[in-house]
Coordinates of C-alpha atoms in Angstrom, one line a residue:
A1 CA 175.3 26.5 84.4
S2 CA 175.3 23.3 86.7
A3 CA 171.7 22.8 86.2
A4 CA 172.1 23.0 82.1
M5 CA 175.0 20.3 82.5
A6 CA 172.7 18.3 84.5
V7 CA 169.8 18.2 82.0
R8 CA 172.1 17.6 79.2
D9 CA 173.6 14.8 80.8
A10 CA 170.4 13.2 81.8
V11 CA 169.3 13.6 77.8
S12 CA 169.9 10.1 76.0
P13 CA 172.6 9.9 73.7
E14 CA 170.2 9.3 70.8
L15 CA 168.3 12.5 71.6
Q16 CA 171.4 14.2 71.8
L17 CA 172.7 13.2 68.4
Y18 CA 169.2 13.9 67.0
L19 CA 169.4 17.6 68.5
A20 CA 172.9 18.2 67.4
S21 CA 171.9 17.3 63.7
E22 CA 168.7 18.8 63.4
P23 CA 169.0 22.3 61.5
K24 CA 166.0 23.8 63.0
V25 CA 167.3 23.0 66.6
A26 CA 170.5 24.1 65.9
K27 CA 169.2 27.5 64.7
L28 CA 167.1 27.9 67.7
R29 CA 170.0 27.0 70.0
D30 CA 172.4 29.6 68.3
E31 CA 169.5 32.2 68.6
L32 CA 169.0 31.5 72.2
L33 CA 172.7 31.5 72.9
Q34 CA 172.9 34.9 71.0
D35 CA 169.9 36.3 73.2
V36 CA 171.5 35.2 76.5
E37 CA 175.0 36.6 75.3
R38 CA 173.5 39.9 74.3
R39 CA 171.7 39.9 77.7
V40 CA 174.7 39.3 79.5
D41 CA 176.8 41.9 77.6
Q42 CA 174.0 44.3 78.4
A43 CA 174.0 43.7 82.0
V44 CA 177.8 43.8 82.2
R45 CA 177.8 47.0 80.4
G46 CA 175.3 48.5 82.6
T47 CA 177.0 47.3 85.8
I48 CA 180.3 48.8 84.5
A49 CA 178.6 52.3 83.5
S50 CA 177.1 52.1 87.0
I51 CA 180.4 51.6 88.5
V52 CA 182.0 54.3 86.5
A53 CA 179.2 56.8 87.4
E54 CA 179.6 55.9 91.1
E55 CA 183.3 56.5 90.9
Q56 CA 183.0 59.8 89.0
Y57 CA 180.3 60.7 91.5
R58 CA 183.1 60.1 94.4
M59 CA 186.0 61.7 92.7
V60 CA 184.0 64.9 92.0
T61 CA 182.5 64.7 95.6
Q62 CA 186.2 64.3 96.8
A63 CA 187.4 67.1 94.8
L64 CA 184.7 69.4 96.3
L65 CA 185.3 68.4 99.8
D66 CA 189.0 69.1 99.2
D67 CA 188.3 72.4 97.6
T68 CA 186.0 73.5 100.4
S69 CA 188.5 72.1 102.9
A70 CA 191.2 74.1 101.6
R71 CA 189.1 77.3 101.4
M72 CA 188.1 76.7 105.0
E73 CA 191.8 76.3 105.9
L74 CA 192.8 79.4 104.2
R75 CA 189.6 81.3 106.0
V76 CA 191.0 80.1 109.3
Q77 CA 194.5 81.3 108.4
E78 CA 193.4 84.6 107.4
G79 CA 191.1 85.1 110.5
C80 CA 194.0 84.1 112.8
A81 CA 196.5 86.6 111.1
E82 CA 193.8 89.5 111.2
L83 CA 193.1 88.3 115.1
N84 CA 196.9 88.6 115.6
L85 CA 197.2 91.9 114.1
R86 CA 194.3 93.1 116.1
L87 CA 195.8 91.6 119.5
E88 CA 199.2 93.3 118.6
E89 CA 197.4 96.7 118.0
A90 CA 195.5 96.2 121.3
R91 CA 198.7 95.4 123.4
R92 CA 200.2 98.4 121.6
L93 CA 197.5 100.7 122.5
N94 CA 197.4 99.2 126.1
A95 CA 201.0 99.9 126.5
E96 CA 200.6 103.4 125.3
A97 CA 197.8 104.0 127.7
Q98 CA 199.7 102.5 130.6
A99 CA 202.6 104.6 129.8
R100 CA 200.4 107.9 129.8
H101 CA 199.1 106.7 133.1
D102 CA 202.3 106.2 134.6
K103 CA 203.7 109.4 133.3
W104 CA 200.8 111.2 135.2
R105 CA 201.1 109.7 138.3

């Protein structure tokens, strides 16, 4: 933008007046401005779409990680409960065997 300002400032006032008053120049200028606006709009939309897609991917990935983490935590808790039951059963059987052994002594 500053380069365009420098060019505009360098153009003589007479030429600026001619360019402003000439219909063909004004039409071309308007077409060029519309083209630039369209390209900028497309670039902005593309950037926004990319950001939205990345955020959606991040959210889906985070949800999957959270779900996997919750499942793993549940499996660990279930596994620990099962091991505790087995340990208690082993202790009970050991105590019974010890009692029988002591009884036969």
